[in-house]
């Protein structure tokens, strides 16, 4: 069964800093991985979906990477802003039976200090 | 486009009461999902519907039933609510179950006393 871990649980950085959020998964037969942002009391906003055949996916100041062999994905945020403050969740989808199911990490709560 | 909408936003139930959470999407997606989010547990899949007319259990289906009313709507029913079902419930949809991006609704915060 896929397990997804996000460390650290919380991260605080000054505005303008580049930062990396980490996501580890146990099953290297991952089909794809999706990064989400969740603001307090709100739903999840999809940021990036990276397929197992891709190594990177970019959207604006965000860049997600996926390394199946090491069981890691990272979300790079360039030039962080206070508006980036939120909880970031990663979720992996396996291949084969059960590939419909996303397995979520518990998230990293990011605070960007002005 | 409204995307995925959920009603109600908040609900308080007494133990043993029943209720139905409603979800609708306007993206013409085939697949829909119900998740629950609990502190320290992450999001867990309750039920999903791969396409209109089909539903299947996810990781934590006990105590819940679902209905895929049509392509747009997918409801979650609690027949006899228990305090353990206090949670935030999210509905999501995707083009299909085959690895497509999932889009989430704003959630329903349910408290069972």
PDB file of C-alpha atoms in Angstrom:
ATOM      1  CA  UNK A   1       0.000   0.000   0.000  1.00  0.00           C
ATOM      2  CA  UNK A   2       1.305   3.397  -0.986  1.00  0.00           C
ATOM      3  CA  UNK A   3       2.354   5.633   1.904  1.00  0.00           C
ATOM      4  CA  UNK A   4       3.091   9.321   1.413  1.00  0.00           C
ATOM      5  CA  UNK A   5       5.106  11.400   3.858  1.00  0.00           C
ATOM      6  CA  UNK A   6       5.690  15.140   3.968  1.00  0.00           C
ATOM      7  CA  UNK A   7       8.445  16.559   6.129  1.00  0.00           C
ATOM      8  CA  UNK A   8       8.559  19.068   7.731  1.00  0.00           C
ATOM      9  CA  UNK A   9       5.004  19.486   8.976  1.00  0.00           C
ATOM     10  CA  UNK A  10       5.529  23.254   9.139  1.00  0.00           C
ATOM     11  CA  UNK A  11       7.945  25.690   7.551  1.00  0.00           C
ATOM     12  CA  UNK A  12       8.446  29.423   8.015  1.00  0.00           C
ATOM     13  CA  UNK A  13      10.463  31.528   5.559  1.00  0.00           C
ATOM     14  CA  UNK A  14      11.004  35.251   4.925  1.00  0.00           C
ATOM     15  CA  UNK A  15       9.367  36.800   1.889  1.00  0.00           C
ATOM     16  CA  UNK A  16      11.388  36.560  -1.295  1.00  0.00           C
ATOM     17  CA  UNK A  17      13.155  33.337  -0.396  1.00  0.00           C
ATOM     18  CA  UNK A  18      13.145  30.352  -2.746  1.00  0.00           C
ATOM     19  CA  UNK A  19      12.004  27.184  -0.998  1.00  0.00           C
ATOM     20  CA  UNK A  20      11.512  23.460  -1.525  1.00  0.00           C
ATOM     21  CA  UNK A  21       8.740  21.302  -0.108  1.00  0.00           C
ATOM     22  CA  UNK A  22       9.365  17.568   0.120  1.00  0.00           C
ATOM     23  CA  UNK A  23       7.156  14.571  -0.503  1.00  0.00           C
ATOM     24  CA  UNK A  24       8.256  10.936  -0.130  1.00  0.00           C
ATOM     25  CA  UNK A  25       6.383   7.845  -1.276  1.00  0.00           C
ATOM     26  CA  UNK A  26       6.982   4.156  -0.683  1.00  0.00           C
ATOM     27  CA  UNK A  27       5.769   2.561  -3.927  1.00  0.00           C
ATOM     28  CA  UNK A  28       8.067   3.351  -6.843  1.00  0.00           C
ATOM     29  CA  UNK A  29       5.393   2.086  -9.270  1.00  0.00           C
ATOM     30  CA  UNK A  30       3.706   5.415  -8.903  1.00  0.00           C
ATOM     31  CA  UNK A  31       1.503   6.483 -11.820  1.00  0.00           C
ATOM     32  CA  UNK A  32       1.481  10.187 -11.137  1.00  0.00           C
ATOM     33  CA  UNK A  33       1.652  12.672  -8.290  1.00  0.00           C
ATOM     34  CA  UNK A  34      -0.480  15.730  -7.696  1.00  0.00           C
ATOM     35  CA  UNK A  35       0.397  18.783  -5.602  1.00  0.00           C
ATOM     36  CA  UNK A  36      -2.361  20.782  -3.937  1.00  0.00           C
ATOM     37  CA  UNK A  37      -2.645  23.934  -1.917  1.00  0.00           C
ATOM     38  CA  UNK A  38      -5.172  24.263   0.921  1.00  0.00           C
ATOM     39  CA  UNK A  39      -6.013  27.574   2.572  1.00  0.00           C
ATOM     40  CA  UNK A  40      -7.482  27.497   6.101  1.00  0.00           C
ATOM     41  CA  UNK A  41     -11.103  26.384   6.084  1.00  0.00           C
ATOM     42  CA  UNK A  42     -11.080  25.931   2.308  1.00  0.00           C
ATOM     43  CA  UNK A  43     -10.956  23.155  -0.223  1.00  0.00           C
ATOM     44  CA  UNK A  44      -7.945  21.886  -2.133  1.00  0.00           C
ATOM     45  CA  UNK A  45      -6.641  23.743  -5.168  1.00  0.00           C
ATOM     46  CA  UNK A  46      -4.736  21.650  -7.670  1.00  0.00           C
ATOM     47  CA  UNK A  47      -1.315  23.112  -8.440  1.00  0.00           C
ATOM     48  CA  UNK A  48       0.491  20.582 -10.589  1.00  0.00           C
ATOM     49  CA  UNK A  49       0.064  17.031 -11.810  1.00  0.00           C
ATOM     50  CA  UNK A  50       3.280  15.262 -12.734  1.00  0.00           C
ATOM     51  CA  UNK A  51       3.166  11.965 -14.602  1.00  0.00           C
ATOM     52  CA  UNK A  52       5.574   9.106 -13.892  1.00  0.00           C
ATOM     53  CA  UNK A  53       7.042   9.584 -17.381  1.00  0.00           C
ATOM     54  CA  UNK A  54       7.905  13.211 -16.595  1.00  0.00           C
ATOM     55  CA  UNK A  55      10.701  14.469 -14.419  1.00  0.00           C
ATOM     56  CA  UNK A  56       9.435  18.012 -14.001  1.00  0.00           C
ATOM     57  CA  UNK A  57       6.328  20.133 -14.387  1.00  0.00           C
ATOM     58  CA  UNK A  58       6.205  23.918 -14.166  1.00  0.00           C
ATOM     59  CA  UNK A  59       3.500  26.499 -13.594  1.00  0.00           C
ATOM     60  CA  UNK A  60       4.534  30.092 -13.016  1.00  0.00           C
ATOM     61  CA  UNK A  61       6.749  30.266  -9.912  1.00  0.00           C
ATOM     62  CA  UNK A  62       6.114  26.612  -9.120  1.00  0.00           C
ATOM     63  CA  UNK A  63       8.171  23.666 -10.284  1.00  0.00           C
ATOM     64  CA  UNK A  64       7.462  20.073  -9.300  1.00  0.00           C
ATOM     65  CA  UNK A  65       9.879  17.215  -9.805  1.00  0.00           C
ATOM     66  CA  UNK A  66       9.378  13.475  -9.534  1.00  0.00           C
ATOM     67  CA  UNK A  67      12.099  10.871  -8.967  1.00  0.00           C
ATOM     68  CA  UNK A  68      10.566   7.403  -8.894  1.00  0.00           C
ATOM     69  CA  UNK A  69      13.832   5.638  -8.111  1.00  0.00           C
ATOM     70  CA  UNK A  70      14.355   7.580  -4.895  1.00  0.00           C
ATOM     71  CA  UNK A  71      10.652   7.797  -4.037  1.00  0.00           C
ATOM     72  CA  UNK A  72      10.690  11.575  -3.854  1.00  0.00           C
ATOM     73  CA  UNK A  73       8.882  14.557  -5.260  1.00  0.00           C
ATOM     74  CA  UNK A  74       9.702  18.175  -4.563  1.00  0.00           C
ATOM     75  CA  UNK A  75       7.741  21.375  -5.046  1.00  0.00           C
ATOM     76  CA  UNK A  76       9.976  24.378  -5.624  1.00  0.00           C
ATOM     77  CA  UNK A  77       8.483  27.816  -5.012  1.00  0.00           C
ATOM     78  CA  UNK A  78      10.495  30.729  -6.368  1.00  0.00           C
ATOM     79  CA  UNK A  79      10.500  34.204  -4.814  1.00  0.00           C
ATOM     80  CA  UNK A  80       7.983  33.347  -2.107  1.00  0.00           C
ATOM     81  CA  UNK A  81       5.218  35.814  -1.230  1.00  0.00           C
ATOM     82  CA  UNK A  82       2.946  36.145   1.826  1.00  0.00           C
ATOM     83  CA  UNK A  83       0.083  34.996  -0.404  1.00  0.00           C
ATOM     84  CA  UNK A  84       1.849  31.639  -0.748  1.00  0.00           C
ATOM     85  CA  UNK A  85       1.121  30.924   2.917  1.00  0.00           C
ATOM     86  CA  UNK A  86      -1.027  27.790   3.011  1.00  0.00           C
ATOM     87  CA  UNK A  87      -0.807  24.065   3.600  1.00  0.00           C
ATOM     88  CA  UNK A  88       0.674  22.151   0.684  1.00  0.00           C
ATOM     89  CA  UNK A  89      -0.385  18.556   0.128  1.00  0.00           C
ATOM     90  CA  UNK A  90       1.024  15.960  -2.192  1.00  0.00           C
ATOM     91  CA  UNK A  91      -0.923  12.898  -3.293  1.00  0.00           C
ATOM     92  CA  UNK A  92       0.336   9.873  -5.188  1.00  0.00           C
ATOM     93  CA  UNK A  93      -1.618   7.609  -7.486  1.00  0.00           C
ATOM     94  CA  UNK A  94      -0.468   4.035  -8.012  1.00  0.00           C
ATOM     95  CA  UNK A  95      -0.440   2.085 -11.248  1.00  0.00           C
ATOM     96  CA  UNK A  96      -2.563  -0.988 -11.812  1.00  0.00           C
ATOM     97  CA  UNK A  97      -5.372  -2.017  -9.520  1.00  0.00           C
ATOM     98  CA  UNK A  98      -6.441   0.846  -7.303  1.00  0.00           C
ATOM     99  CA  UNK A  99      -4.975   3.468  -9.590  1.00  0.00           C
ATOM    100  CA  UNK A 100      -8.142   5.494  -9.095  1.00  0.00           C
ATOM    101  CA  UNK A 101      -7.115   6.209  -5.514  1.00  0.00           C
ATOM    102  CA  UNK A 102      -4.998   9.144  -4.420  1.00  0.00           C
ATOM    103  CA  UNK A 103      -2.929   8.587  -1.275  1.00  0.00           C
ATOM    104  CA  UNK A 104      -2.359  11.885   0.502  1.00  0.00           C
ATOM    105  CA  UNK A 105       0.439  13.111   2.689  1.00  0.00           C
ATOM    106  CA  UNK A 106      -0.470  15.075   5.794  1.00  0.00           C
ATOM    107  CA  UNK A 107       0.840  18.307   4.356  1.00  0.00           C
ATOM    108  CA  UNK A 108       3.416  21.003   5.041  1.00  0.00           C
ATOM    109  CA  UNK A 109       2.080  24.238   6.487  1.00  0.00           C
ATOM    110  CA  UNK A 110       4.016  27.091   4.904  1.00  0.00           C
ATOM    111  CA  UNK A 111       4.197  30.561   6.415  1.00  0.00           C
ATOM    112  CA  UNK A 112       5.859  33.321   4.389  1.00  0.00           C
ATOM    113  CA  UNK A 113       6.780  36.210   6.662  1.00  0.00           C
ATOM    114  CA  UNK A 114       6.629  39.730   5.153  1.00  0.00           C
TER     115      UNK A 114
ATOM    116  CA  UNK B   1     -17.924  27.645 -14.330  1.00  0.00           C
ATOM    117  CA  UNK B   2     -18.554  26.965 -10.650  1.00  0.00           C
ATOM    118  CA  UNK B   3     -16.409  23.813 -10.711  1.00  0.00           C
ATOM    119  CA  UNK B   4     -17.333  21.510  -7.818  1.00  0.00           C
ATOM    120  CA  UNK B   5     -19.958  22.754  -5.376  1.00  0.00           C
ATOM    121  CA  UNK B   6     -21.015  21.217  -2.068  1.00  0.00           C
ATOM    122  CA  UNK B   7     -23.945  21.796   0.270  1.00  0.00           C
ATOM    123  CA  UNK B   8     -24.239  22.431   3.114  1.00  0.00           C
ATOM    124  CA  UNK B   9     -21.038  24.209   4.207  1.00  0.00           C
ATOM    125  CA  UNK B  10     -21.583  23.414   7.888  1.00  0.00           C
ATOM    126  CA  UNK B  11     -23.799  20.940   9.736  1.00  0.00           C
ATOM    127  CA  UNK B  12     -24.252  19.831  13.322  1.00  0.00           C
ATOM    128  CA  UNK B  13     -25.988  16.517  13.960  1.00  0.00           C
ATOM    129  CA  UNK B  14     -26.878  14.565  17.045  1.00  0.00           C
ATOM    130  CA  UNK B  15     -25.772  10.944  17.295  1.00  0.00           C
ATOM    131  CA  UNK B  16     -28.178   8.716  15.386  1.00  0.00           C
ATOM    132  CA  UNK B  17     -29.496  11.416  13.052  1.00  0.00           C
ATOM    133  CA  UNK B  18     -29.190  11.047   9.313  1.00  0.00           C
ATOM    134  CA  UNK B  19     -28.251  13.487   6.602  1.00  0.00           C
ATOM    135  CA  UNK B  20     -27.168  13.717   2.985  1.00  0.00           C
ATOM    136  CA  UNK B  21     -24.262  15.762   1.697  1.00  0.00           C
ATOM    137  CA  UNK B  22     -24.732  17.041  -1.823  1.00  0.00           C
ATOM    138  CA  UNK B  23     -22.089  17.513  -4.512  1.00  0.00           C
ATOM    139  CA  UNK B  24     -22.371  18.771  -8.065  1.00  0.00           C
ATOM    140  CA  UNK B  25     -19.838  19.485 -10.818  1.00  0.00           C
ATOM    141  CA  UNK B  26     -20.256  21.409 -14.046  1.00  0.00           C
ATOM    142  CA  UNK B  27     -17.067  20.279 -15.805  1.00  0.00           C
ATOM    143  CA  UNK B  28     -18.678  17.307 -17.580  1.00  0.00           C
ATOM    144  CA  UNK B  29     -16.432  14.954 -15.629  1.00  0.00           C
ATOM    145  CA  UNK B  30     -17.159  11.238 -15.613  1.00  0.00           C
ATOM    146  CA  UNK B  31     -15.688  10.404 -12.206  1.00  0.00           C
ATOM    147  CA  UNK B  32     -16.531  11.728  -8.771  1.00  0.00           C
ATOM    148  CA  UNK B  33     -15.182  11.063  -5.273  1.00  0.00           C
ATOM    149  CA  UNK B  34     -15.931  11.605  -1.612  1.00  0.00           C
ATOM    150  CA  UNK B  35     -13.084  12.130   0.879  1.00  0.00           C
ATOM    151  CA  UNK B  36     -12.916  12.914   4.548  1.00  0.00           C
ATOM    152  CA  UNK B  37     -10.169  14.969   6.182  1.00  0.00           C
ATOM    153  CA  UNK B  38      -9.295  14.493   9.823  1.00  0.00           C
ATOM    154  CA  UNK B  39      -6.510  16.178  11.837  1.00  0.00           C
ATOM    155  CA  UNK B  40      -3.365  14.076  11.765  1.00  0.00           C
ATOM    156  CA  UNK B  41      -4.877  11.570   9.291  1.00  0.00           C
ATOM    157  CA  UNK B  42      -4.747  13.303   5.952  1.00  0.00           C
ATOM    158  CA  UNK B  43      -7.475  12.873   3.367  1.00  0.00           C
ATOM    159  CA  UNK B  44      -8.994   9.422   2.931  1.00  0.00           C
ATOM    160  CA  UNK B  45     -11.257   8.172   0.173  1.00  0.00           C
ATOM    161  CA  UNK B  46     -14.735   7.090   1.291  1.00  0.00           C
ATOM    162  CA  UNK B  47     -16.438   6.177  -2.001  1.00  0.00           C
ATOM    163  CA  UNK B  48     -16.003   6.968  -5.646  1.00  0.00           C
ATOM    164  CA  UNK B  49     -18.002   6.766  -8.837  1.00  0.00           C
ATOM    165  CA  UNK B  50     -15.980   5.960 -11.939  1.00  0.00           C
ATOM    166  CA  UNK B  51     -18.901   6.832 -14.211  1.00  0.00           C
ATOM    167  CA  UNK B  52     -22.617   7.497 -14.078  1.00  0.00           C
ATOM    168  CA  UNK B  53     -24.389   4.447 -12.708  1.00  0.00           C
ATOM    169  CA  UNK B  54     -21.393   2.973 -10.867  1.00  0.00           C
ATOM    170  CA  UNK B  55     -20.100   3.388  -7.317  1.00  0.00           C
ATOM    171  CA  UNK B  56     -17.307   1.652  -5.414  1.00  0.00           C
ATOM    172  CA  UNK B  57     -15.875   1.633  -1.926  1.00  0.00           C
ATOM    173  CA  UNK B  58     -12.722   3.478  -1.041  1.00  0.00           C
ATOM    174  CA  UNK B  59     -10.544   3.184   2.017  1.00  0.00           C
ATOM    175  CA  UNK B  60     -13.122   4.097   4.733  1.00  0.00           C
ATOM    176  CA  UNK B  61     -16.667   3.296   3.497  1.00  0.00           C
ATOM    177  CA  UNK B  62     -18.235   2.006   6.720  1.00  0.00           C
ATOM    178  CA  UNK B  63     -21.201   4.079   7.921  1.00  0.00           C
ATOM    179  CA  UNK B  64     -21.748   5.789   4.563  1.00  0.00           C
ATOM    180  CA  UNK B  65     -23.783   5.287   1.420  1.00  0.00           C
ATOM    181  CA  UNK B  66     -23.564   7.115  -1.884  1.00  0.00           C
ATOM    182  CA  UNK B  67     -25.739   7.791  -4.880  1.00  0.00           C
ATOM    183  CA  UNK B  68     -24.614   8.921  -8.308  1.00  0.00           C
ATOM    184  CA  UNK B  69     -27.809  10.715  -9.213  1.00  0.00           C
ATOM    185  CA  UNK B  70     -26.684  11.675 -12.718  1.00  0.00           C
ATOM    186  CA  UNK B  71     -23.445  12.701 -14.393  1.00  0.00           C
ATOM    187  CA  UNK B  72     -23.323  15.991 -12.463  1.00  0.00           C
ATOM    188  CA  UNK B  73     -24.349  14.940  -8.957  1.00  0.00           C
ATOM    189  CA  UNK B  74     -22.924  12.576  -6.352  1.00  0.00           C
ATOM    190  CA  UNK B  75     -24.378  12.474  -2.843  1.00  0.00           C
ATOM    191  CA  UNK B  76     -23.062  11.018   0.411  1.00  0.00           C
ATOM    192  CA  UNK B  77     -25.476   9.785   3.053  1.00  0.00           C
ATOM    193  CA  UNK B  78     -24.924   9.146   6.730  1.00  0.00           C
ATOM    194  CA  UNK B  79     -27.775   6.894   7.880  1.00  0.00           C
ATOM    195  CA  UNK B  80     -27.042   7.008  11.616  1.00  0.00           C
ATOM    196  CA  UNK B  81     -24.391   9.571  12.447  1.00  0.00           C
ATOM    197  CA  UNK B  82     -21.716   8.796  15.034  1.00  0.00           C
ATOM    198  CA  UNK B  83     -19.213  11.137  16.742  1.00  0.00           C
ATOM    199  CA  UNK B  84     -16.426   9.339  14.817  1.00  0.00           C
ATOM    200  CA  UNK B  85     -17.897  10.818  11.643  1.00  0.00           C
ATOM    201  CA  UNK B  86     -17.105  14.346  12.782  1.00  0.00           C
ATOM    202  CA  UNK B  87     -14.866  15.519   9.967  1.00  0.00           C
ATOM    203  CA  UNK B  88     -14.536  17.764   6.954  1.00  0.00           C
ATOM    204  CA  UNK B  89     -15.951  16.118   3.834  1.00  0.00           C
ATOM    205  CA  UNK B  90     -14.688  16.929   0.368  1.00  0.00           C
ATOM    206  CA  UNK B  91     -16.136  16.016  -2.974  1.00  0.00           C
ATOM    207  CA  UNK B  92     -13.896  15.863  -6.032  1.00  0.00           C
ATOM    208  CA  UNK B  93     -14.229  15.105  -9.721  1.00  0.00           C
ATOM    209  CA  UNK B  94     -11.996  14.174 -12.646  1.00  0.00           C
ATOM    210  CA  UNK B  95     -12.340  13.403 -16.335  1.00  0.00           C
ATOM    211  CA  UNK B  96     -11.969   9.734 -15.485  1.00  0.00           C
ATOM    212  CA  UNK B  97     -10.400   7.535 -12.811  1.00  0.00           C
ATOM    213  CA  UNK B  98      -7.448   6.819 -15.085  1.00  0.00           C
ATOM    214  CA  UNK B  99      -4.911   9.138 -13.566  1.00  0.00           C
ATOM    215  CA  UNK B 100      -6.465  12.484 -14.418  1.00  0.00           C
ATOM    216  CA  UNK B 101      -6.215  15.566 -12.238  1.00  0.00           C
ATOM    217  CA  UNK B 102      -8.813  15.737  -9.474  1.00  0.00           C
ATOM    218  CA  UNK B 103     -10.641  18.968  -8.681  1.00  0.00           C
ATOM    219  CA  UNK B 104     -12.050  19.543  -5.233  1.00  0.00           C
ATOM    220  CA  UNK B 105     -15.064  21.310  -3.781  1.00  0.00           C
ATOM    221  CA  UNK B 106     -14.942  23.690  -0.798  1.00  0.00           C
ATOM    222  CA  UNK B 107     -15.916  21.052   1.760  1.00  0.00           C
ATOM    223  CA  UNK B 108     -18.617  20.425   4.350  1.00  0.00           C
ATOM    224  CA  UNK B 109     -17.672  20.703   8.013  1.00  0.00           C
ATOM    225  CA  UNK B 110     -19.737  18.155   9.943  1.00  0.00           C
ATOM    226  CA  UNK B 111     -19.919  17.870  13.719  1.00  0.00           C
ATOM    227  CA  UNK B 112     -21.719  14.964  15.384  1.00  0.00           C
ATOM    228  CA  UNK B 113     -22.463  15.432  19.082  1.00  0.00           C
TER     229      UNK B 113
END
